[in-house]
PDB file of C-alpha atoms and ligand atoms in Angstrom:
ATOM      1  CA  MET A 979     -37.207 -20.548  16.032  1.00 93.00           C
ATOM      2  CA  THR A 980     -39.594 -17.999  14.930  1.00 96.00           C
ATOM      3  CA  ALA A 981     -38.813 -14.241  14.552  1.00 96.00           C
ATOM      4  CA  ARG A 982     -40.033 -13.300  17.986  1.00 97.00           C
ATOM      5  CA  GLU A 983     -38.667 -16.564  19.835  1.00 97.00           C
ATOM      6  CA  THR A 984     -35.287 -15.376  18.351  1.00 97.00           C
ATOM      7  CA  LEU A 985     -35.654 -11.516  19.035  1.00 97.00           C
ATOM      8  CA  ASP A 986     -36.515 -12.236  22.626  1.00 97.00           C
ATOM      9  CA  ARG A 987     -33.453 -14.477  22.806  1.00 97.00           C
ATOM     10  CA  ILE A 988     -31.405 -11.842  21.444  1.00 98.00           C
ATOM     11  CA  ARG A 989     -32.505  -9.158  23.883  1.00 98.00           C
ATOM     12  CA  VAL A 990     -32.549 -11.484  27.011  1.00 98.00           C
ATOM     13  CA  SER A 991     -28.949 -12.728  26.817  1.00 98.00           C
ATOM     14  CA  LEU A 992     -27.877  -8.932  25.959  1.00 98.00           C
ATOM     15  CA  LYS A 993     -29.341  -7.653  28.980  1.00 98.00           C
ATOM     16  CA  GLU A 994     -28.181 -10.508  30.892  1.00 97.00           C
ATOM     17  CA  ALA A 995     -24.485  -9.400  29.926  1.00 97.00           C
ATOM     18  CA  GLY A 996     -25.235  -6.267  31.477  1.00 96.00           C
ATOM     19  CA  ILE A 997     -25.303  -4.544  28.176  1.00 97.00           C
ATOM     20  CA  GLU A 998     -27.127  -1.221  28.952  1.00 95.00           C
ATOM     21  CA  GLU A 999     -28.277  -0.786  25.106  1.00 95.00           C
ATOM     22  CA  PHE A1000     -30.000  -4.258  24.851  1.00 97.00           C
ATOM     23  CA  GLU A1001     -33.288  -3.138  23.348  1.00 97.00           C
ATOM     24  CA  TYR A1002     -31.803  -1.167  20.731  1.00 96.00           C
ATOM     25  CA  GLU A1003     -28.917  -3.405  19.801  1.00 97.00           C
ATOM     26  CA  SER A1004     -31.571  -6.592  19.389  1.00 98.00           C
ATOM     27  CA  TRP A1005     -32.967  -4.974  16.793  1.00 98.00           C
ATOM     28  CA  ILE A1006     -30.049  -4.101  15.098  1.00 97.00           C
ATOM     29  CA  PHE A1007     -28.727  -7.950  15.426  1.00 97.00           C
ATOM     30  CA  LEU A1008     -32.236  -9.014  13.826  1.00 97.00           C
ATOM     31  CA  GLU A1009     -31.880  -6.854  10.876  1.00 97.00           C
ATOM     32  CA  TRP A1010     -27.810  -7.084  10.321  1.00 97.00           C
ATOM     33  CA  ILE A1011     -28.468 -11.564  10.585  1.00 97.00           C
ATOM     34  CA  PHE A1012     -31.962 -12.024   9.207  1.00 97.00           C
ATOM     35  CA  GLY A1013     -32.012  -8.685   7.287  1.00 96.00           C
ATOM     36  CA  ILE A1014     -35.097  -8.319   9.434  1.00 97.00           C
ATOM     37  CA  ARG A1015     -36.092  -4.545   9.987  1.00 97.00           C
ATOM     38  CA  ARG A1016     -38.828  -3.539  12.705  1.00 96.00           C
ATOM     39  CA  ALA A1017     -41.521  -2.882  10.436  1.00 97.00           C
ATOM     40  CA  ASP A1018     -40.937  -6.507   8.837  1.00 96.00           C
ATOM     41  CA  TYR A1019     -40.864  -8.213  11.773  1.00 97.00           C
ATOM     42  CA  TYR A1020     -44.391  -6.473  12.900  1.00 97.00           C
ATOM     43  CA  MET A1021     -45.635  -7.695   9.539  1.00 96.00           C
ATOM     44  CA  ASP A1022     -45.123 -11.420  10.369  1.00 96.00           C
ATOM     45  CA  PRO A1023     -43.443 -12.162  13.867  1.00 96.00           C
ATOM     46  CA  ASN A1024     -43.952 -15.713  14.011  1.00 97.00           C
ATOM     47  CA  GLY A1025     -42.173 -16.079  10.243  1.00 95.00           C
ATOM     48  CA  MET A1026     -39.603 -18.622  10.716  1.00 95.00           C
ATOM     49  CA  LEU A1027     -35.925 -17.781   9.807  1.00 95.00           C
ATOM     50  CA  ASN A1028     -33.005 -19.258   8.540  1.00 93.00           C
ATOM     51  CA  PRO A1029     -31.604 -22.073   9.975  1.00 93.00           C
ATOM     52  CA  GLU A1030     -27.627 -21.538   8.518  1.00 94.00           C
ATOM     53  CA  LYS A1031     -28.414 -17.530   9.781  1.00 96.00           C
ATOM     54  CA  GLU A1032     -29.607 -18.880  13.447  1.00 95.00           C
ATOM     55  CA  ALA A1033     -25.602 -20.489  13.587  1.00 95.00           C
ATOM     56  CA  PHE A1034     -24.156 -17.377  12.676  1.00 96.00           C
ATOM     57  CA  LEU A1035     -26.264 -15.613  15.035  1.00 97.00           C
ATOM     58  CA  GLU A1036     -24.883 -17.957  18.067  1.00 96.00           C
ATOM     59  CA  GLU A1037     -21.667 -17.582  17.231  1.00 97.00           C
ATOM     60  CA  VAL A1038     -21.723 -13.494  17.259  1.00 98.00           C
ATOM     61  CA  LEU A1039     -23.711 -13.293  20.245  1.00 98.00           C
ATOM     62  CA  ALA A1040     -21.182 -15.555  22.180  1.00 98.00           C
ATOM     63  CA  LYS A1041     -18.877 -12.630  21.406  1.00 98.00           C
ATOM     64  CA  ARG A1042     -21.132  -9.767  22.102  1.00 98.00           C
ATOM     65  CA  ILE A1043     -21.646 -11.473  25.755  1.00 98.00           C
ATOM     66  CA  ARG A1044     -18.026 -11.402  26.382  1.00 98.00           C
ATOM     67  CA  ARG A1045     -18.151  -7.585  25.330  1.00 98.00           C
ATOM     68  CA  VAL A1046     -16.776  -7.577  21.696  1.00 98.00           C
ATOM     69  CA  PRO A1047     -17.736  -4.444  20.527  1.00 98.00           C
ATOM     70  CA  LEU A1048     -20.992  -4.751  18.218  1.00 97.00           C
ATOM     71  CA  GLN A1049     -18.768  -2.532  15.710  1.00 98.00           C
ATOM     72  CA  TYR A1050     -15.736  -5.249  15.449  1.00 98.00           C
ATOM     73  CA  LEU A1051     -18.417  -7.777  14.519  1.00 98.00           C
ATOM     74  CA  MET A1052     -20.114  -6.153  11.839  1.00 98.00           C
ATOM     75  CA  GLY A1053     -16.903  -4.822  10.935  1.00 98.00           C
ATOM     76  CA  SER A1054     -18.299  -1.929  10.461  1.00 96.00           C
ATOM     77  CA  CYS A1055     -18.903   1.571  12.052  1.00 97.00           C
ATOM     78  CA  GLU A1056     -21.186   4.908  10.261  1.00 97.00           C
ATOM     79  CA  PHE A1057     -18.885   7.685  10.823  1.00 98.00           C
ATOM     80  CA  MET A1058     -20.125  11.288   9.320  1.00 98.00           C
ATOM     81  CA  GLY A1059     -22.300   9.022   7.360  1.00 98.00           C
ATOM     82  CA  TYR A1060     -19.808   7.027   5.775  1.00 98.00           C
ATOM     83  CA  PRO A1061     -19.808   3.574   6.363  1.00 98.00           C
ATOM     84  CA  PHE A1062     -16.159   2.576   7.771  1.00 98.00           C
ATOM     85  CA  PHE A1063     -14.284  -0.400   7.982  1.00 98.00           C
ATOM     86  CA  VAL A1064     -13.180  -1.654  11.602  1.00 98.00           C
ATOM     87  CA  ASP A1065     -11.797  -4.474  13.546  1.00 98.00           C
ATOM     88  CA  GLU A1066      -9.650  -4.874  17.379  1.00 97.00           C
ATOM     89  CA  ARG A1067      -6.549  -2.933  15.204  1.00 98.00           C
ATOM     90  CA  VAL A1068      -8.327   0.474  15.411  1.00 98.00           C
ATOM     91  CA  LEU A1069     -10.422   2.776  17.414  1.00 98.00           C
ATOM     92  CA  ILE A1070     -13.683   2.569  16.729  1.00 98.00           C
ATOM     93  CA  PRO A1071     -14.898   6.126  15.697  1.00 98.00           C
ATOM     94  CA  ARG A1072     -17.111   8.396  17.847  1.00 97.00           C
ATOM     95  CA  GLN A1073     -19.419  10.796  17.510  1.00 95.00           C
ATOM     96  CA  ASP A1074     -17.710  13.149  19.248  1.00 96.00           C
ATOM     97  CA  THR A1075     -15.192  13.037  16.709  1.00 98.00           C
ATOM     98  CA  GLU A1076     -17.845  14.217  14.264  1.00 98.00           C
ATOM     99  CA  CYS A1077     -17.536  17.996  16.203  1.00 98.00           C
ATOM    100  CA  LEU A1078     -13.360  17.657  15.557  1.00 98.00           C
ATOM    101  CA  VAL A1079     -14.300  16.847  11.735  1.00 98.00           C
ATOM    102  CA  GLU A1080     -16.971  19.556  11.074  1.00 98.00           C
ATOM    103  CA  LYS A1081     -15.040  21.847  12.470  1.00 98.00           C
ATOM    104  CA  ALA A1082     -11.741  21.089  10.335  1.00 98.00           C
ATOM    105  CA  VAL A1083     -14.131  20.992   7.181  1.00 98.00           C
ATOM    106  CA  GLU A1084     -16.016  24.731   8.204  1.00 98.00           C
ATOM    107  CA  LEU A1085     -11.911  26.011   8.985  1.00 97.00           C
ATOM    108  CA  ILE A1086     -10.332  24.238   4.932  1.00 97.00           C
ATOM    109  CA  ARG A1087     -13.996  25.631   3.739  1.00 97.00           C
ATOM    110  CA  ASP A1088     -13.184  29.146   5.110  1.00 94.00           C
ATOM    111  CA  SER A1089      -9.709  29.415   3.889  1.00 91.00           C
ATOM    112  CA  GLN A1090     -10.811  27.708   0.676  1.00 93.00           C
ATOM    113  CA  ARG A1091     -12.997  30.759  -0.288  1.00 92.00           C
ATOM    114  CA  ASN A1092     -10.288  33.097   0.972  1.00 90.00           C
ATOM    115  CA  GLY A1093      -8.194  31.695  -2.105  1.00 90.00           C
ATOM    116  CA  LYS A1094      -6.301  28.826  -0.642  1.00 91.00           C
ATOM    117  CA  GLU A1095      -7.787  26.308  -2.745  1.00 93.00           C
ATOM    118  CA  ALA A1096      -5.882  22.981  -2.373  1.00 96.00           C
ATOM    119  CA  PRO A1097      -5.117  23.423   1.420  1.00 97.00           C
ATOM    120  CA  GLN A1098      -2.416  20.533   2.766  1.00 97.00           C
ATOM    121  CA  VAL A1099      -4.260  18.496   5.568  1.00 98.00           C
ATOM    122  CA  LEU A1100      -2.170  15.842   7.720  1.00 98.00           C
ATOM    123  CA  ASP A1101      -4.132  13.778  10.237  1.00 98.00           C
ATOM    124  CA  LEU A1102      -1.579  12.218  12.889  1.00 98.00           C
ATOM    125  CA  CYS A1103      -3.134   9.404  14.673  1.00 98.00           C
ATOM    126  CA  THR A1104      -5.857   8.248  11.768  1.00 98.00           C
ATOM    127  CA  GLY A1105      -6.555   5.257  13.307  1.00 98.00           C
ATOM    128  CA  SER A1106      -9.454   3.953  11.003  1.00 98.00           C
ATOM    129  CA  GLY A1107      -8.871   7.362   8.897  1.00 98.00           C
ATOM    130  CA  CYS A1108     -12.414   8.291   9.996  1.00 98.00           C
ATOM    131  CA  ILE A1109     -11.019  11.656  10.197  1.00 98.00           C
ATOM    132  CA  GLY A1110      -8.857  12.204   6.977  1.00 98.00           C
ATOM    133  CA  ILE A1111     -11.082  10.394   4.405  1.00 98.00           C
ATOM    134  CA  SER A1112     -14.570  12.287   5.808  1.00 98.00           C
ATOM    135  CA  ILE A1113     -12.237  15.680   5.058  1.00 98.00           C
ATOM    136  CA  LYS A1114     -11.081  14.411   1.749  1.00 98.00           C
ATOM    137  CA  LYS A1115     -14.546  13.412   0.737  1.00 98.00           C
ATOM    138  CA  LEU A1116     -15.930  16.781   2.038  1.00 98.00           C
ATOM    139  CA  CYS A1117     -13.277  19.196   1.236  1.00 98.00           C
ATOM    140  CA  PRO A1118     -12.121  17.074  -2.593  1.00 97.00           C
ATOM    141  CA  LYS A1119      -9.810  19.634  -3.449  1.00 97.00           C
ATOM    142  CA  ALA A1120      -7.465  18.707  -0.121  1.00 98.00           C
ATOM    143  CA  VAL A1121      -4.431  17.185  -0.503  1.00 98.00           C
ATOM    144  CA  VAL A1122      -4.633  14.999   2.071  1.00 98.00           C
ATOM    145  CA  THR A1123      -2.203  12.396   4.774  1.00 98.00           C
ATOM    146  CA  LEU A1124      -2.802   9.879   6.915  1.00 98.00           C
ATOM    147  CA  SER A1125      -0.671   8.952   9.465  1.00 98.00           C
ATOM    148  CA  ASP A1126      -0.260   6.277  12.097  1.00 98.00           C
ATOM    149  CA  VAL A1127       2.501   4.363  13.779  1.00 98.00           C
ATOM    150  CA  SER A1128       0.358   1.156  13.909  1.00 98.00           C
ATOM    151  CA  GLU A1129       0.909  -0.630  10.577  1.00 98.00           C
ATOM    152  CA  GLY A1130      -2.453  -2.649  11.413  1.00 98.00           C
ATOM    153  CA  ALA A1131      -4.008   0.802  11.869  1.00 98.00           C
ATOM    154  CA  LEU A1132      -2.786   1.870   8.469  1.00 98.00           C
ATOM    155  CA  GLU A1133      -4.237  -1.347   6.682  1.00 98.00           C
ATOM    156  CA  VAL A1134      -7.583  -0.242   7.778  1.00 98.00           C
ATOM    157  CA  ALA A1135      -7.204   3.120   6.878  1.00 98.00           C
ATOM    158  CA  GLY A1136      -6.195   2.085   4.013  1.00 98.00           C
ATOM    159  CA  ARG A1137      -8.764   0.085   3.274  1.00 98.00           C
ATOM    160  CA  ASN A1138     -11.331   2.160   4.091  1.00 98.00           C
ATOM    161  CA  ALA A1139      -9.976   5.202   1.711  1.00 98.00           C
ATOM    162  CA  ASP A1140      -9.920   3.043  -1.439  1.00 98.00           C
ATOM    163  CA  ALA A1141     -13.750   1.449  -0.150  1.00 98.00           C
ATOM    164  CA  LEU A1142     -14.517   5.284   0.139  1.00 98.00           C
ATOM    165  CA  GLU A1143     -13.248   6.435  -2.828  1.00 98.00           C
ATOM    166  CA  ALA A1144     -11.206   8.968  -0.937  1.00 98.00           C
ATOM    167  CA  GLU A1145      -7.795   9.992  -2.730  1.00 98.00           C
ATOM    168  CA  VAL A1146      -5.254  10.451   0.479  1.00 98.00           C
ATOM    169  CA  SER A1147      -1.338   9.771   1.018  1.00 98.00           C
ATOM    170  CA  LEU A1148      -0.931   6.824   4.002  1.00 98.00           C
ATOM    171  CA  ILE A1149       2.642   7.152   5.894  1.00 98.00           C
ATOM    172  CA  GLN A1150       3.606   4.793   9.021  1.00 98.00           C
ATOM    173  CA  SER A1151       5.394   7.105  11.454  1.00 98.00           C
ATOM    174  CA  ASP A1152       5.354   7.542  15.151  1.00 98.00           C
ATOM    175  CA  LEU A1153       4.277  11.120  15.464  1.00 98.00           C
ATOM    176  CA  PHE A1154       6.261  13.143  13.464  1.00 98.00           C
ATOM    177  CA  GLU A1155       8.978  11.095  12.203  1.00 98.00           C
ATOM    178  CA  LYS A1156       8.719  10.157   9.592  1.00 98.00           C
ATOM    179  CA  ILE A1157       6.687  13.295   8.421  1.00 98.00           C
ATOM    180  CA  ARG A1158       8.363  15.826   5.984  1.00 96.00           C
ATOM    181  CA  GLY A1159       6.763  18.914   4.166  1.00 96.00           C
ATOM    182  CA  LYS A1160       4.331  21.822   5.530  1.00 97.00           C
ATOM    183  CA  TYR A1161       1.220  21.047   6.194  1.00 98.00           C
ATOM    184  CA  ASP A1162      -1.928  24.232   6.572  1.00 97.00           C
ATOM    185  CA  TYR A1163      -3.580  21.782   8.876  1.00 98.00           C
ATOM    186  CA  ILE A1164      -2.864  19.499  11.181  1.00 98.00           C
ATOM    187  CA  ILE A1165      -5.808  17.378  12.845  1.00 98.00           C
ATOM    188  CA  SER A1166      -5.221  14.965  15.451  1.00 98.00           C
ATOM    189  CA  ASN A1167      -7.151  12.636  18.160  1.00 98.00           C
ATOM    190  CA  PRO A1168      -4.222  11.384  19.965  1.00 98.00           C
ATOM    191  CA  PRO A1169      -4.563   8.907  22.615  1.00 98.00           C
ATOM    192  CA  TYR A1170      -5.686  11.037  25.226  1.00 98.00           C
ATOM    193  CA  ILE A1171      -7.405   9.079  28.236  1.00 98.00           C
ATOM    194  CA  PRO A1172      -4.776   8.583  31.752  1.00 97.00           C
ATOM    195  CA  THR A1173      -3.756   5.279  32.306  1.00 97.00           C
ATOM    196  CA  LYS A1174      -5.397   4.360  35.331  1.00 97.00           C
ATOM    197  CA  VAL A1175      -8.962   6.052  33.967  1.00 97.00           C
ATOM    198  CA  ILE A1176      -8.612   3.062  31.361  1.00 97.00           C
ATOM    199  CA  GLU A1177      -9.428   0.520  34.299  1.00 96.00           C
ATOM    200  CA  GLY A1178     -13.013   1.663  34.709  1.00 97.00           C
ATOM    201  CA  LEU A1179     -13.645   2.435  31.448  1.00 97.00           C
ATOM    202  CA  MET A1180     -17.245  -0.188  30.060  1.00 96.00           C
ATOM    203  CA  PRO A1181     -15.403  -3.688  29.045  1.00 97.00           C
ATOM    204  CA  GLU A1182     -15.934  -3.030  25.115  1.00 97.00           C
ATOM    205  CA  VAL A1183     -13.466  -0.205  25.382  1.00 97.00           C
ATOM    206  CA  ARG A1184     -11.299  -1.537  28.357  1.00 97.00           C
ATOM    207  CA  ASP A1185     -10.997  -5.323  27.296  1.00 97.00           C
ATOM    208  CA  TYR A1186     -10.904  -4.824  23.189  1.00 98.00           C
ATOM    209  CA  GLU A1187      -9.706  -1.474  21.856  1.00 98.00           C
ATOM    210  CA  PRO A1188      -6.589  -0.902  21.229  1.00 97.00           C
ATOM    211  CA  HIS A1189      -4.711   0.526  24.454  1.00 97.00           C
ATOM    212  CA  LEU A1190      -2.395   2.184  21.611  1.00 96.00           C
ATOM    213  CA  ALA A1191      -4.864   4.806  20.404  1.00 97.00           C
ATOM    214  CA  LEU A1192      -6.223   5.291  23.984  1.00 97.00           C
ATOM    215  CA  ASP A1193      -3.851   5.828  26.425  1.00 97.00           C
ATOM    216  CA  GLY A1194      -2.177   9.230  26.968  1.00 97.00           C
ATOM    217  CA  THR A1195      -0.349   8.446  29.844  1.00 96.00           C
ATOM    218  CA  ALA A1196      -0.097   8.960  33.347  1.00 96.00           C
ATOM    219  CA  ASP A1197      -1.653  12.488  33.023  1.00 96.00           C
ATOM    220  CA  GLY A1198      -3.623  11.768  29.192  1.00 97.00           C
ATOM    221  CA  LEU A1199      -1.416  14.561  28.028  1.00 98.00           C
ATOM    222  CA  PHE A1200       1.521  13.011  26.760  1.00 98.00           C
ATOM    223  CA  PHE A1201       0.942  12.911  22.786  1.00 98.00           C
ATOM    224  CA  TYR A1202      -0.691  17.044  23.336  1.00 98.00           C
ATOM    225  CA  ARG A1203       2.489  17.688  24.709  1.00 98.00           C
ATOM    226  CA  LYS A1204       4.933  15.981  21.946  1.00 98.00           C
ATOM    227  CA  ILE A1205       2.948  16.971  19.031  1.00 98.00           C
ATOM    228  CA  VAL A1206       2.603  20.981  20.087  1.00 98.00           C
ATOM    229  CA  GLN A1207       6.126  20.801  20.300  1.00 97.00           C
ATOM    230  CA  GLU A1208       6.516  19.195  17.081  1.00 97.00           C
ATOM    231  CA  ALA A1209       4.463  21.002  15.295  1.00 97.00           C
ATOM    232  CA  GLU A1210       5.168  24.179  14.459  1.00 92.00           C
ATOM    233  CA  LYS A1211       8.042  22.319  12.198  1.00 96.00           C
ATOM    234  CA  TYR A1212       5.427  21.031   9.855  1.00 98.00           C
ATOM    235  CA  LEU A1213       2.995  23.779   9.741  1.00 97.00           C
ATOM    236  CA  LYS A1214       3.136  26.993   7.114  1.00 96.00           C
ATOM    237  CA  GLU A1215       2.685  30.050   8.746  1.00 95.00           C
ATOM    238  CA  GLY A1216      -0.882  30.307   9.743  1.00 95.00           C
ATOM    239  CA  GLY A1217      -1.135  27.407   9.567  1.00 97.00           C
ATOM    240  CA  VAL A1218      -3.802  25.293  12.252  1.00 98.00           C
ATOM    241  CA  LEU A1219      -3.366  22.437  14.760  1.00 98.00           C
ATOM    242  CA  LEU A1220      -6.535  21.295  15.580  1.00 98.00           C
ATOM    243  CA  PHE A1221      -7.355  18.384  18.515  1.00 98.00           C
ATOM    244  CA  GLU A1222     -10.014  16.400  20.002  1.00 98.00           C
ATOM    245  CA  ILE A1223      -9.647  16.755  23.771  1.00 98.00           C
ATOM    246  CA  GLY A1224     -11.120  14.612  26.727  1.00 97.00           C
ATOM    247  CA  GLN A1225     -13.694  17.264  27.917  1.00 96.00           C
ATOM    248  CA  GLU A1226     -11.145  18.506  30.872  1.00 96.00           C
ATOM    249  CA  GLN A1227      -8.446  18.554  29.001  1.00 98.00           C
ATOM    250  CA  GLY A1228      -9.069  22.505  27.567  1.00 97.00           C
ATOM    251  CA  ALA A1229      -7.515  24.253  30.435  1.00 97.00           C
ATOM    252  CA  ASP A1230      -4.016  22.314  29.825  1.00 98.00           C
ATOM    253  CA  LEU A1231      -3.526  22.037  26.300  1.00 98.00           C
ATOM    254  CA  THR A1232      -4.578  25.928  25.654  1.00 98.00           C
ATOM    255  CA  GLU A1233      -1.616  26.419  28.563  1.00 98.00           C
ATOM    256  CA  ILE A1234       0.618  23.859  26.469  1.00 98.00           C
ATOM    257  CA  MET A1235      -0.470  25.908  22.954  1.00 98.00           C
ATOM    258  CA  GLU A1236       0.068  29.066  24.637  1.00 97.00           C
ATOM    259  CA  LYS A1237       3.480  28.230  25.817  1.00 97.00           C
ATOM    260  CA  GLN A1238       4.807  26.728  22.536  1.00 96.00           C
ATOM    261  CA  GLY A1239       4.059  30.426  21.351  1.00 96.00           C
ATOM    262  CA  PHE A1240       0.391  29.362  19.316  1.00 97.00           C
ATOM    263  CA  ALA A1241      -2.163  32.121  18.741  1.00 97.00           C
ATOM    264  CA  GLN A1242      -5.705  32.499  18.142  1.00 97.00           C
ATOM    265  CA  ILE A1243      -6.892  29.519  20.671  1.00 98.00           C
ATOM    266  CA  LYS A1244      -9.589  28.245  20.775  1.00 98.00           C
ATOM    267  CA  ILE A1245     -12.129  25.671  22.167  1.00 98.00           C
ATOM    268  CA  TRP A1246     -15.615  24.404  21.199  1.00 98.00           C
ATOM    269  CA  LYS A1247     -17.999  22.080  22.619  1.00 97.00           C
ATOM    270  CA  ASP A1248     -19.760  18.912  21.776  1.00 96.00           C
ATOM    271  CA  LEU A1249     -23.429  17.860  20.823  1.00 93.00           C
ATOM    272  CA  ALA A1250     -23.280  17.413  25.059  1.00 95.00           C
ATOM    273  CA  GLY A1251     -22.003  20.596  25.809  1.00 96.00           C
ATOM    274  CA  LEU A1252     -18.707  19.445  26.718  1.00 97.00           C
ATOM    275  CA  ASP A1253     -15.230  20.735  25.656  1.00 98.00           C
ATOM    276  CA  ARG A1254     -14.089  18.782  22.515  1.00 98.00           C
ATOM    277  CA  VAL A1255     -12.018  20.461  20.201  1.00 98.00           C
ATOM    278  CA  VAL A1256      -9.387  22.932  20.390  1.00 98.00           C
ATOM    279  CA  MET A1257      -7.516  24.619  17.705  1.00 98.00           C
ATOM    280  CA  GLY A1258      -4.169  27.480  17.819  1.00 98.00           C
ATOM    281  CA  ARG A1259      -2.905  28.690  14.708  1.00 97.00           C
ATOM    282  CA  ARG A1260       0.940  29.031  13.897  1.00 96.00           C
ATOM    283  CA  LEU A1261       1.939  32.995  13.349  1.00 92.00           C
ATOM    284  CA  THR A1262       5.437  34.183  13.379  1.00 80.00           C
ATOM    285  CA  ILE A1263       5.624  37.858  14.802  1.00 59.00           C
TER     286      ILE A1263
HETATM  287  N1  LIG B2366     -12.584   9.560  23.108  1.00 73.35           N
HETATM  288  C1  LIG B2366     -12.501   7.834  23.239  1.00 73.35           C
HETATM  289  C2  LIG B2366     -12.998   7.466  24.667  1.00 73.35           C
HETATM  290  O1  LIG B2366     -13.905   8.118  25.270  1.00 73.35           O
HETATM  291  C3  LIG B2366     -10.739   8.071  23.771  1.00 73.35           C
HETATM  292  C4  LIG B2366     -10.346   8.664  22.267  1.00 73.35           C
HETATM  293  C5  LIG B2366      -9.015   9.054  22.321  1.00 73.35           C
HETATM  294  O2  LIG B2366      -7.901   8.444  23.283  1.00 73.35           O
HETATM  295  N2  LIG B2366      -8.392   9.652  21.308  1.00 73.35           N
HETATM  296  O3  LIG B2366     -13.000   6.272  24.577  1.00 73.35           O
END
């Protein structure tokens, strides 16, 4: 088949499968599988494609039509400009989560300017490792630990740390269960979707992403409560607890943190103007 015929075939298949971004995705498929970028395509739209690659296209297109996320098929997802390996064992890094990393990096650099050169950072519920690894890349002197309850997720995180040459430690732990010592920063994007809401999410998320990484139980706040309750034991004086939240969880989490005695609670918005990041500081009075 020619490039034009193939592009049309991809476009139509994705559209019929109800994939909203079918236009954008069909170009990604063409580049990923055949190495043909838009500019190459327009130079030679009637060029014949490699039949072996066409067979691979059929294989992955069949999966994509069943709404397997494109990132799982490609085995990669860009986050903070770094390529992260992903598969069904981890949540696909979201652009929203870049706000959490940007805020963490800003706070860590501030404290580095104020004399804390090598802050201890814990990324709790790390999944693919995208948060902690990006922080380590951007603040190389920080001492970063990644933890997750899922062995599979930790394998993915370890693979990403190696590939991106980030020197981090990995701990398999159910929240703080195996965590020892005290940290300057505890950063987490825990599961926060209320169980009932999951049913209504896109099939890519609902049917393929690990529910362990999404399900925040009935009200979505289960992990925030648990983490906030225990965090003070693992935070140094002045230490910071920093969370990603769902857009409607800011007030609830503020209350949870205030009750637990956290100070300087702040909420920041993401690029869409929605509440996305919450921080609190452990100060003993
Ligand atoms: N932001 C993710 C979503 O909307 C959920 C992430 C999480 O639960 N931590 O799918």
